[in-house]
XYZ file of C-alpha atoms in Angstrom:
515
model
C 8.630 -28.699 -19.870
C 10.965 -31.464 -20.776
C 12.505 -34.342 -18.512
C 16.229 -33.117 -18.274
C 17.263 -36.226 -19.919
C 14.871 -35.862 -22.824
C 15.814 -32.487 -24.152
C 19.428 -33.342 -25.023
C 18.362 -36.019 -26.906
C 15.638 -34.083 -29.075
C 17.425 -31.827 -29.370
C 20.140 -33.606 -30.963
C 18.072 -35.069 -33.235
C 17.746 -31.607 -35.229
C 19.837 -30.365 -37.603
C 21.775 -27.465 -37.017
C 19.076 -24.908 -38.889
C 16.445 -26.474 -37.478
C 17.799 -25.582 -34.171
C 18.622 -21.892 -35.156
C 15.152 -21.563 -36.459
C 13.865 -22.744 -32.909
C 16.207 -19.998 -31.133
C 14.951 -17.051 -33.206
C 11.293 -18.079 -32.868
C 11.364 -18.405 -29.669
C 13.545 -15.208 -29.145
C 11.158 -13.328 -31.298
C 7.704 -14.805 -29.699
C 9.047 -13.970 -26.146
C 10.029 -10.636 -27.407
C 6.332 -9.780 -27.871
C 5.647 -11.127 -24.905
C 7.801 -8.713 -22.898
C 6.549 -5.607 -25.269
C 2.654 -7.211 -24.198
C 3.354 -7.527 -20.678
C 5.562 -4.314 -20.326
C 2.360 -2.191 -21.303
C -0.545 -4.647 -19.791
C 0.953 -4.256 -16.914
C -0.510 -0.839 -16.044
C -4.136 -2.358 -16.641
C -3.339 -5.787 -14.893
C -0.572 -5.911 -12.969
C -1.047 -8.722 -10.817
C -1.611 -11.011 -13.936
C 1.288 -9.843 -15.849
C 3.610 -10.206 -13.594
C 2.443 -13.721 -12.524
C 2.749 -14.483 -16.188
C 6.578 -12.438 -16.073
C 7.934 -14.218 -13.227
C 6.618 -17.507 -14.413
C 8.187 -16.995 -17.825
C 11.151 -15.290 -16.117
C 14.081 -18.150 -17.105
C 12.142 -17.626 -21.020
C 12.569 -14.159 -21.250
C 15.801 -13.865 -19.779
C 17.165 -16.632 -22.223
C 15.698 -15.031 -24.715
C 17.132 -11.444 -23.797
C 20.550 -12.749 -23.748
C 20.008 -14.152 -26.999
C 18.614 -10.838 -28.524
C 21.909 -9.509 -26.793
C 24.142 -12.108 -28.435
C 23.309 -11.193 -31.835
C 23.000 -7.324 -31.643
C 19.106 -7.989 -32.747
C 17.692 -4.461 -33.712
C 14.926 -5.294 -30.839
C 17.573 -6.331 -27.980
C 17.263 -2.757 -26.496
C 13.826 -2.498 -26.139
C 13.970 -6.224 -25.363
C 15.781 -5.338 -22.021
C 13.651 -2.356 -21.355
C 10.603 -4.297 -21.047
C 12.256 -7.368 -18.784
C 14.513 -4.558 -16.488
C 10.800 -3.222 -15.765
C 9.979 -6.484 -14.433
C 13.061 -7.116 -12.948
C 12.831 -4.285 -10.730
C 9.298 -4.882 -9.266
C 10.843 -8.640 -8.414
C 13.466 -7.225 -6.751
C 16.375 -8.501 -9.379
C 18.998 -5.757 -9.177
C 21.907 -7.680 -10.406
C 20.214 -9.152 -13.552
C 18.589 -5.542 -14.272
C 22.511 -4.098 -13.771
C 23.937 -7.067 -16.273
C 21.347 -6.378 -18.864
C 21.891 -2.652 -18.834
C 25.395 -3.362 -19.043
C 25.000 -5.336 -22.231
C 22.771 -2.928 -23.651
C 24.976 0.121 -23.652
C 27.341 -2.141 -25.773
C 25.038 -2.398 -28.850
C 23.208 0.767 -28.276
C 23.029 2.727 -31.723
C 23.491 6.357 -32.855
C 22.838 9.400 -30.664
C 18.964 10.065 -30.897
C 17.741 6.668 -32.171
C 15.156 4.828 -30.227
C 18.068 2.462 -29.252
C 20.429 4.694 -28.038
C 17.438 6.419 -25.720
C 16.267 3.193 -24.053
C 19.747 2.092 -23.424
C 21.294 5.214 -21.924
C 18.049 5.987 -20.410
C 18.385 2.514 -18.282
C 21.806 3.323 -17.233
C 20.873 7.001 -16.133
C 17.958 4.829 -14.279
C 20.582 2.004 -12.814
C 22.328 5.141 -11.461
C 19.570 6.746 -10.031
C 18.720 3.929 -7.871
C 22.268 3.234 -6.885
C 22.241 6.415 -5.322
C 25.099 7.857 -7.545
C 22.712 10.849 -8.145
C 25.843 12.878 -9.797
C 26.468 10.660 -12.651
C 22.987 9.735 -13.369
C 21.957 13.337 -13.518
C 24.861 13.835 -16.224
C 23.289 11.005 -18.170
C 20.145 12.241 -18.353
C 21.179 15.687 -19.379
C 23.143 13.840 -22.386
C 20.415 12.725 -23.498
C 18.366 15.758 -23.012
C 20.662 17.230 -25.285
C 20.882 14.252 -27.230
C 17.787 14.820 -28.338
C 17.239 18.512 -29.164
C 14.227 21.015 -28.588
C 11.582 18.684 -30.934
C 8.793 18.267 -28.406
C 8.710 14.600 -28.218
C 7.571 11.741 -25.598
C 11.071 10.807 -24.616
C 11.806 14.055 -24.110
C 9.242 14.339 -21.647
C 10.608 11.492 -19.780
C 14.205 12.839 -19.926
C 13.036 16.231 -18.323
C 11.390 13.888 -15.360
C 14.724 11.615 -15.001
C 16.392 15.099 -14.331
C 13.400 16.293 -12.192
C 13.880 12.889 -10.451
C 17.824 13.474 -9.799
C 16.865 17.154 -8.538
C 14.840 15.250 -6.010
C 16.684 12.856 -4.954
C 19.711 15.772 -4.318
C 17.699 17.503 -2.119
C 16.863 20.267 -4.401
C 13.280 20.192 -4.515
C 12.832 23.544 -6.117
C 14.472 22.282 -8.944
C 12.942 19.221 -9.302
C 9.589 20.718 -9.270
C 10.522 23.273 -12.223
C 11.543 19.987 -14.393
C 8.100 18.183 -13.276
C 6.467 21.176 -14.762
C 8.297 21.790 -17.814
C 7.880 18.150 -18.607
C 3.829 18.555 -17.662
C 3.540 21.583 -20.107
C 5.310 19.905 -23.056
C 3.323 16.535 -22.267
C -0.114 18.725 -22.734
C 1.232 19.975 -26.172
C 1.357 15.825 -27.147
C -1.520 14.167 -28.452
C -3.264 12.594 -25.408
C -2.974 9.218 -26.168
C -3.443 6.736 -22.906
C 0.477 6.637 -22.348
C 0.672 10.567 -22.316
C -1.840 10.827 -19.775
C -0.281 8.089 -17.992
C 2.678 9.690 -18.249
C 1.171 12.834 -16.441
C -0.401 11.184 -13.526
C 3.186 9.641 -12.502
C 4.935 13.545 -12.618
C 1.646 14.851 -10.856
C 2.716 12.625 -8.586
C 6.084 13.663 -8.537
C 5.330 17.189 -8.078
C 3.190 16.889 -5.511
C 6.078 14.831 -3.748
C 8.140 17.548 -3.516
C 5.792 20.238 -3.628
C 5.302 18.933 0.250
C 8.758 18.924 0.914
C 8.713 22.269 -0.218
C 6.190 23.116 2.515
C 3.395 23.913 0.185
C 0.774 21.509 1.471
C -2.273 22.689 -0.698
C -0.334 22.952 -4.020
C 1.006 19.327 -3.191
C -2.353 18.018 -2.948
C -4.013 19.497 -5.771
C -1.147 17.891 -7.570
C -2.393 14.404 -5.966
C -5.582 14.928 -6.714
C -4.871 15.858 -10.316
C -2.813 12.363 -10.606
C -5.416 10.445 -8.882
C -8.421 11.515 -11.220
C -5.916 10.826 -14.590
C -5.577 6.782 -13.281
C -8.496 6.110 -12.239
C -10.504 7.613 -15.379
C -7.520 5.378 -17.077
C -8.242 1.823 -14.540
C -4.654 1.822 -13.923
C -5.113 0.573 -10.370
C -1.410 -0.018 -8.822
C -0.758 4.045 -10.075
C -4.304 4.126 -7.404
C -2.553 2.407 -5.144
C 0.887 4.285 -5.466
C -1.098 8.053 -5.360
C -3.079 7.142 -2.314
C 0.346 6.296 -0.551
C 0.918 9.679 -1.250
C -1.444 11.183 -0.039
C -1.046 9.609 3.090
C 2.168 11.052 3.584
C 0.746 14.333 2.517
C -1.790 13.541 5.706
C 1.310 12.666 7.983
C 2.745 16.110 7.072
C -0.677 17.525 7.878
C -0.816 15.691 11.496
C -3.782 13.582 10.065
C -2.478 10.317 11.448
C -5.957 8.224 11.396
C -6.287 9.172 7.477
C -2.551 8.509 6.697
C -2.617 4.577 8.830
C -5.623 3.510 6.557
C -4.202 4.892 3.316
C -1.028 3.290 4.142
C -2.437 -0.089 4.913
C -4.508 0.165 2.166
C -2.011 0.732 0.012
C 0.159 -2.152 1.459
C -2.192 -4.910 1.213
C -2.649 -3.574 -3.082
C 1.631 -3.796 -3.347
C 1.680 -7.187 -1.515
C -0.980 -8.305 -4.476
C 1.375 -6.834 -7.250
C 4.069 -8.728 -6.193
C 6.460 -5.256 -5.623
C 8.681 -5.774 -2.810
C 10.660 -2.677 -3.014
C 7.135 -0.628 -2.822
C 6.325 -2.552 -0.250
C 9.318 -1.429 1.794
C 8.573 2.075 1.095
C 4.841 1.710 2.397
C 6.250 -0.175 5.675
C 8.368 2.762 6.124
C 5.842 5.413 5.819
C 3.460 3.321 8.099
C 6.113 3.613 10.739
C 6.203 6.545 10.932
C 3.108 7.449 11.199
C 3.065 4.201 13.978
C 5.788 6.596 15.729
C 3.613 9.894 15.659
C 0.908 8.017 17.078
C 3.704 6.621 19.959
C 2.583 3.152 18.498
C 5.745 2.335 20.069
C 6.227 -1.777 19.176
C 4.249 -1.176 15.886
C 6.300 1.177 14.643
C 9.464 -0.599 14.862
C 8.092 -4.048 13.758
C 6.665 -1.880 10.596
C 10.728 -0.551 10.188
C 12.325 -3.725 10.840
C 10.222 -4.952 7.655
C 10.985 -2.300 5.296
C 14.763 -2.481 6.122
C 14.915 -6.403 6.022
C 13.275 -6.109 2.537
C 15.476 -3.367 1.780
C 18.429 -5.412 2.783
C 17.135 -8.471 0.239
C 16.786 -6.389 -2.359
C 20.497 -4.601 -2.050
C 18.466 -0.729 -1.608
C 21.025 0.966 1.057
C 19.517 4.106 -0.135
C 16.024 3.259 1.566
C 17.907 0.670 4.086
C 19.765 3.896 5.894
C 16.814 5.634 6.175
C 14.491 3.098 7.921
C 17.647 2.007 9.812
C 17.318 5.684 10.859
C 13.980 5.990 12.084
C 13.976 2.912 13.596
C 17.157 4.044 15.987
C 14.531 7.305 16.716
C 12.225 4.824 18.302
C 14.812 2.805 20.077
C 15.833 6.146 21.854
C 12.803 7.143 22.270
C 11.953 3.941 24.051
C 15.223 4.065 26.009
C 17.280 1.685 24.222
C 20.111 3.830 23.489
C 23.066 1.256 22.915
C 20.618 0.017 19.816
C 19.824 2.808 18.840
C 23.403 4.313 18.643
C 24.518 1.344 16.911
C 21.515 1.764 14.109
C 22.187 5.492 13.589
C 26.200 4.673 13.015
C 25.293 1.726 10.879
C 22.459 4.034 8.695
C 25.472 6.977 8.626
C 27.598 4.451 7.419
C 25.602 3.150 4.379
C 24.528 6.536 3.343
C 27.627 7.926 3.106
C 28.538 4.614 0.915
C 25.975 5.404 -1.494
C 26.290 9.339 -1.237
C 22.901 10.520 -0.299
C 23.502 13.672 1.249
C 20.281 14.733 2.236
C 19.628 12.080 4.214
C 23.256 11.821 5.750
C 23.053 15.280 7.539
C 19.586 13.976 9.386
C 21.055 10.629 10.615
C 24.194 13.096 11.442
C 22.152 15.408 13.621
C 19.946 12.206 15.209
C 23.828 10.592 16.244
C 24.610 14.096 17.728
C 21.126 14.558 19.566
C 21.680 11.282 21.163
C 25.020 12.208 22.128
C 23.558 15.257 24.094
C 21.092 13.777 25.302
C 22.103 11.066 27.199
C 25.038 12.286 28.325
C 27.522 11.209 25.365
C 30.822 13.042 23.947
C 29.851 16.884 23.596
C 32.717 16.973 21.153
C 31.626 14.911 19.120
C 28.151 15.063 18.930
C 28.983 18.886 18.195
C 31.431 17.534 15.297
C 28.721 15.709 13.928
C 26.013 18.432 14.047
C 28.832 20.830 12.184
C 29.350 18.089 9.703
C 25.609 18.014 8.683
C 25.160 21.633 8.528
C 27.820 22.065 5.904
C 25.965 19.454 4.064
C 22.421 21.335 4.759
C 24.130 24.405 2.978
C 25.369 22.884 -0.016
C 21.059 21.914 -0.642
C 17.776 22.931 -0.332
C 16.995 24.432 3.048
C 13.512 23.896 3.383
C 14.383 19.753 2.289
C 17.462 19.835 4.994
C 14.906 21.672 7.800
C 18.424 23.204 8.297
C 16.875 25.032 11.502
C 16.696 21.437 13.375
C 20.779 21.914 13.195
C 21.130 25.587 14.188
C 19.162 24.439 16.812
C 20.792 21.223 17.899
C 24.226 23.273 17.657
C 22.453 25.561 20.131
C 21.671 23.062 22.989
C 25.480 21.429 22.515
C 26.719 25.317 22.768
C 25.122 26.056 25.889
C 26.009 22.532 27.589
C 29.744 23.952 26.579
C 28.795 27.042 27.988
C 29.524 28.765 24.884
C 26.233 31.092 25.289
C 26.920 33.641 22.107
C 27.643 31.121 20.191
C 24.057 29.872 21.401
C 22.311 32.908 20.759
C 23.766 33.160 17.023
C 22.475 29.798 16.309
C 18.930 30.160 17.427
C 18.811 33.184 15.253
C 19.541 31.397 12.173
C 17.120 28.708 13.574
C 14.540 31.701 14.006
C 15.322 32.963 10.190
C 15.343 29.613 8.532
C 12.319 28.402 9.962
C 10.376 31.475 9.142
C 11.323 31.254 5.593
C 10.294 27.976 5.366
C 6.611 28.003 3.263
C 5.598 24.987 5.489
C 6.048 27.347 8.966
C 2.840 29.172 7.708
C 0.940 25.580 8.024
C 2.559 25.681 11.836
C 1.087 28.871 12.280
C -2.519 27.980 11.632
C -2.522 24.736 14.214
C -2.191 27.869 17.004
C -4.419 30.610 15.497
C -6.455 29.978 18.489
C -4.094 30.494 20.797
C -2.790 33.202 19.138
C -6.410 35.024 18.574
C -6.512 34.372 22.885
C -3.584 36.257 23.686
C -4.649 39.273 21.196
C -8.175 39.486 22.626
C -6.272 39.041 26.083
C -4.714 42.073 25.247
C -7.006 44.372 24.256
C -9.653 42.851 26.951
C -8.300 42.551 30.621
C -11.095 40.793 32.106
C -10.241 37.895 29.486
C -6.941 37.455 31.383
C -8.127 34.303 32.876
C -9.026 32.358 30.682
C -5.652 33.023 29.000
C -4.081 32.483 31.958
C -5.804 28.641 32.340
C -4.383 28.023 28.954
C -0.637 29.108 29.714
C -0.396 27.071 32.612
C -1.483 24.347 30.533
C 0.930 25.326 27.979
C 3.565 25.443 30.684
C 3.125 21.998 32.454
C 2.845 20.560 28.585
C 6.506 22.230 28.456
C 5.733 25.337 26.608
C 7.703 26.917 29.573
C 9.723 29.519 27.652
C 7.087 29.981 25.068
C 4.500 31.391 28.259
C 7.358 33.148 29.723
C 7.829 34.919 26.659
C 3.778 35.691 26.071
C 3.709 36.975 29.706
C 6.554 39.652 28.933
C 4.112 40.395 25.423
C 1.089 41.011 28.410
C 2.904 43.659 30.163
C 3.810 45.673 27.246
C 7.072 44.376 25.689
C 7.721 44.453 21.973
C 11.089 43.864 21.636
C 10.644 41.006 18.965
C 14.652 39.943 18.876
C 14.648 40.026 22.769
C 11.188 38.273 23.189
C 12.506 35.514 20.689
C 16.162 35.434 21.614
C 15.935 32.131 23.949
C 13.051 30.722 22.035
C 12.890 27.816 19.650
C 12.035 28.381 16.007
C 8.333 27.508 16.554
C 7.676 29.464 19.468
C 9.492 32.499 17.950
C 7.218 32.306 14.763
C 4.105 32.283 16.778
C 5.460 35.297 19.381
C 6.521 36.776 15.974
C 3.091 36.826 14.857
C 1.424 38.011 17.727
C 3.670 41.284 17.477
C 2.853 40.782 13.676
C -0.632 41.570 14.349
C 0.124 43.971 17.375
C 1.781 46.637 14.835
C -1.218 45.799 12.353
């Protein structure tokens, strides 16, 4: 470093190729730097990215130089800083050296021409604006051809990745697989394996959307054996996050706190703010299921305020969301009303639709509730099931809204209208590959009522466990097992007043019944 005063003068003092000669050298040396830190980082990534952000005002002088003079290097130059960039939280530079990129980028299939569009598909993709990154990737998919190639591999997880994000999990996970299968036909060199840990990962993300809770975590499992045979310890860090939200799903709170804070404390190392965000989210929430009331929301108010920093509405809605589910919850519904308008708001702003028609139906279920417009919580509720039909069902839980229109139906009094939605409730939730995980958490209950019936002097001890059931308010669930006792099988009339989870266990007591 240089006393401000000094540099002018030495640097006067050169003649005019001496001073080019100084601006390529150091353009060129800090150009391996970024290629040395952008793949060091996976080993080390606390140390390269205290080396990155000291650096920082080096590399993004010389970036903008590389940029300048169309070097042959300049794309893959901003490649390697927008990686950095976006673990510091730098969205604007990131956005102005993708925009710069695309201007020099070089024929269609070229190594130049991939990282560049690839970046802006990326840009896009974080936005939010899931449409027009998904069309970018699919250029250059087809940019590309059929060659079985690395970035080819990539592509097919960028579109896997937009699939996801869309609420179309089923399609995202036949992209994560395609990509998997043409990765194991490359030679497995450390960044191919890499490579397959991250879409493991991915797959097993929305393999538990999907409901399919043992395929997700033998996905997890497959990830977390490829990094740590490779020492790649933030990808450690990153696939035991996941698998604590793959223990949330599984009502394993205890399991999914410690592998949250776990994996908090290894993101606050790295220096990653936006993964930190995500982690405070996810410990939330599991802080909420455990009616860690004041936890919970100081975990929220974390992830959003970092969120907020980093310009992320995507993630912002969402923990703006569940952080108005615990203010109702605790009975501050004026907050909590103004978070779930002000989460609605931003995710309509950056287009998210899957997670618009939740914060839709949370508005509306607070407007029922607690005694708000019936009109309009029922407009809302309508809205967000013509969004839950345009995606995935299963990632929607689409049966939440059937039901929600069914409570606002019968507080108009409209009871067919009622009845029609719990049976698409009923239906949807059945379908639903996760309902079978439901099932299992009341096999014993179930097993009860079916030796119950084929044993009266078992009666009760049944009975004990209803009255339980009914003072835990399981009310219409009894009611309906009682009917079941004396000899009714009517399945659409046993279910017909019934949420979807008590129908799918009455439905599989009759199940067995006609077995």
């Amino acid at each position: 470093k240089f006393h401000p005063t000094l540099v002018p003068v030495l640097w006067g003092t050169l003649e005019t190729s001496q001073q080019e000669l100084l601006k390529q050298r150091h353009q060129e040396c800090y150009y391996a730097l970024s290629k040395w830190l952008y793949f060091e980082d996976d080993k080390n990534p606390i140390e390269a990215r205290s080396i990155a952000k000291r650096e920082l005002p080096n590399l993004m002088k010389a970036v903008r130089s590389a940029l300048d003079s169309a070097d042959e290097n300049a794309v893959d130059f901003v490649n390697n800083v927008n990686y950095f960039l976006y673990f510091f939280g730098m969205n604007h530079d990131r956005k102005m050296l993708t925009d710069r990129a695309e201007t020099i980028a070089g024929a269609v299939g070229s190594r130049s021409w991939f990282l560049s569009r690839s970046n802006t598909g990326e840009q896009l993709l974080n936005a939010g604006r899931l449409q027009e990154a998904l069309n970018i990737f699919e250029e250059v998919l087809n940019g590309l051809g059929t060659e079985i190639r690395y970035d080819r591999c990539t592509t097919l997880g960028g579109i896997g990745r937009c699939w996801e994000s869309g609420g179309q999990p089923d399609r995202a996970a036949k992209f994560y697989r395609q990509e998997l299968i043409e990765l194991g036909q490359l030679e497995p060199s450390e960044g191919v394996q890499r490579q397959m840990g991250v879409r493991q990962t991915d797959l097993g993300d929305v393999l538990t959307d999907l409901g399919a809770y043992g395929e997700a975590r033998s996905a997890y499992e497959a990830s977390l054996a490829i990094v740590q045979e490779l020492g790649d310890d933030r990808s450690v860090a990153a696939v035991n996050g996941q698998l604590g939200t793959l223990a949330l799903m599984e009502g394993k709170l205890p399991e999914a706190q410690q592998r949250y804070r776990e994996a908090l404390t290894q993101f606050q190392t790295f220096g990653e703010p936006a993964s930190e965000a995500i982690v405070w989210h996810h410990l939330g929430n599991a802080y909420q299921k455990s009616k860690a009331w004041d936890a919970a929301q100081e975990a929220y108010r974390k992830s959003a305020e970092i969120n907020e920093q980093q310009g992320n509405l995507v993630n912002a809605s969402m923990t703006w969301n569940a952080l108005a589910a615990v203010l109702q919850f605790t009975g501050k519904f004026q907050e909590a009303e103004a978070y779930y308008r002000k989460a609605i708001d931003a995710g309509k702003r950056v287009g998210d639709l899957t997670i618009v028609s939740a914060m839709l139906n949370n508005l509306a279920n607070l407007l029922q509730t607690q005694g708000g417009d019936l009109s309009e919580a029922r407009r809302l509720a309508e809205e967000a099931l013509g969004i839950n039909k345009t995606i995935d069902p299963a990632a929607a839980q689409i049966w939440n809204t059937y039901e929600l229109l069914a409570r606002i139906a019968i507080q108009q009094g409209d009871q067919p209208t009622a009845r029609d939605y719990r049976r698409q409730a009923r239906q949807s939730y059945a379908a639903f590959a996760g309902s079978q995980h439901e099932l299992q958490q009341h096999e014993a209950l179930i097993q009860r009522v079916m030796v119950a019936i084929q044993d009266s002097s078992q009666l009760p001890e049944l009975e004990t466990q209803l009255q339980y059931g009914s003072a835990i308010g399981w009310g219409d669930l009894v009611a309906a097992i009682r009917r079941i006792l004396v000899g009714e099988r009517d399945e659409e009339g046993l279910c017909e007043d019934l949420d979807c989870r008590s129908a799918l266990i009455v439905g599989e007591v009759l199940r067995k019944l006609r077995s």
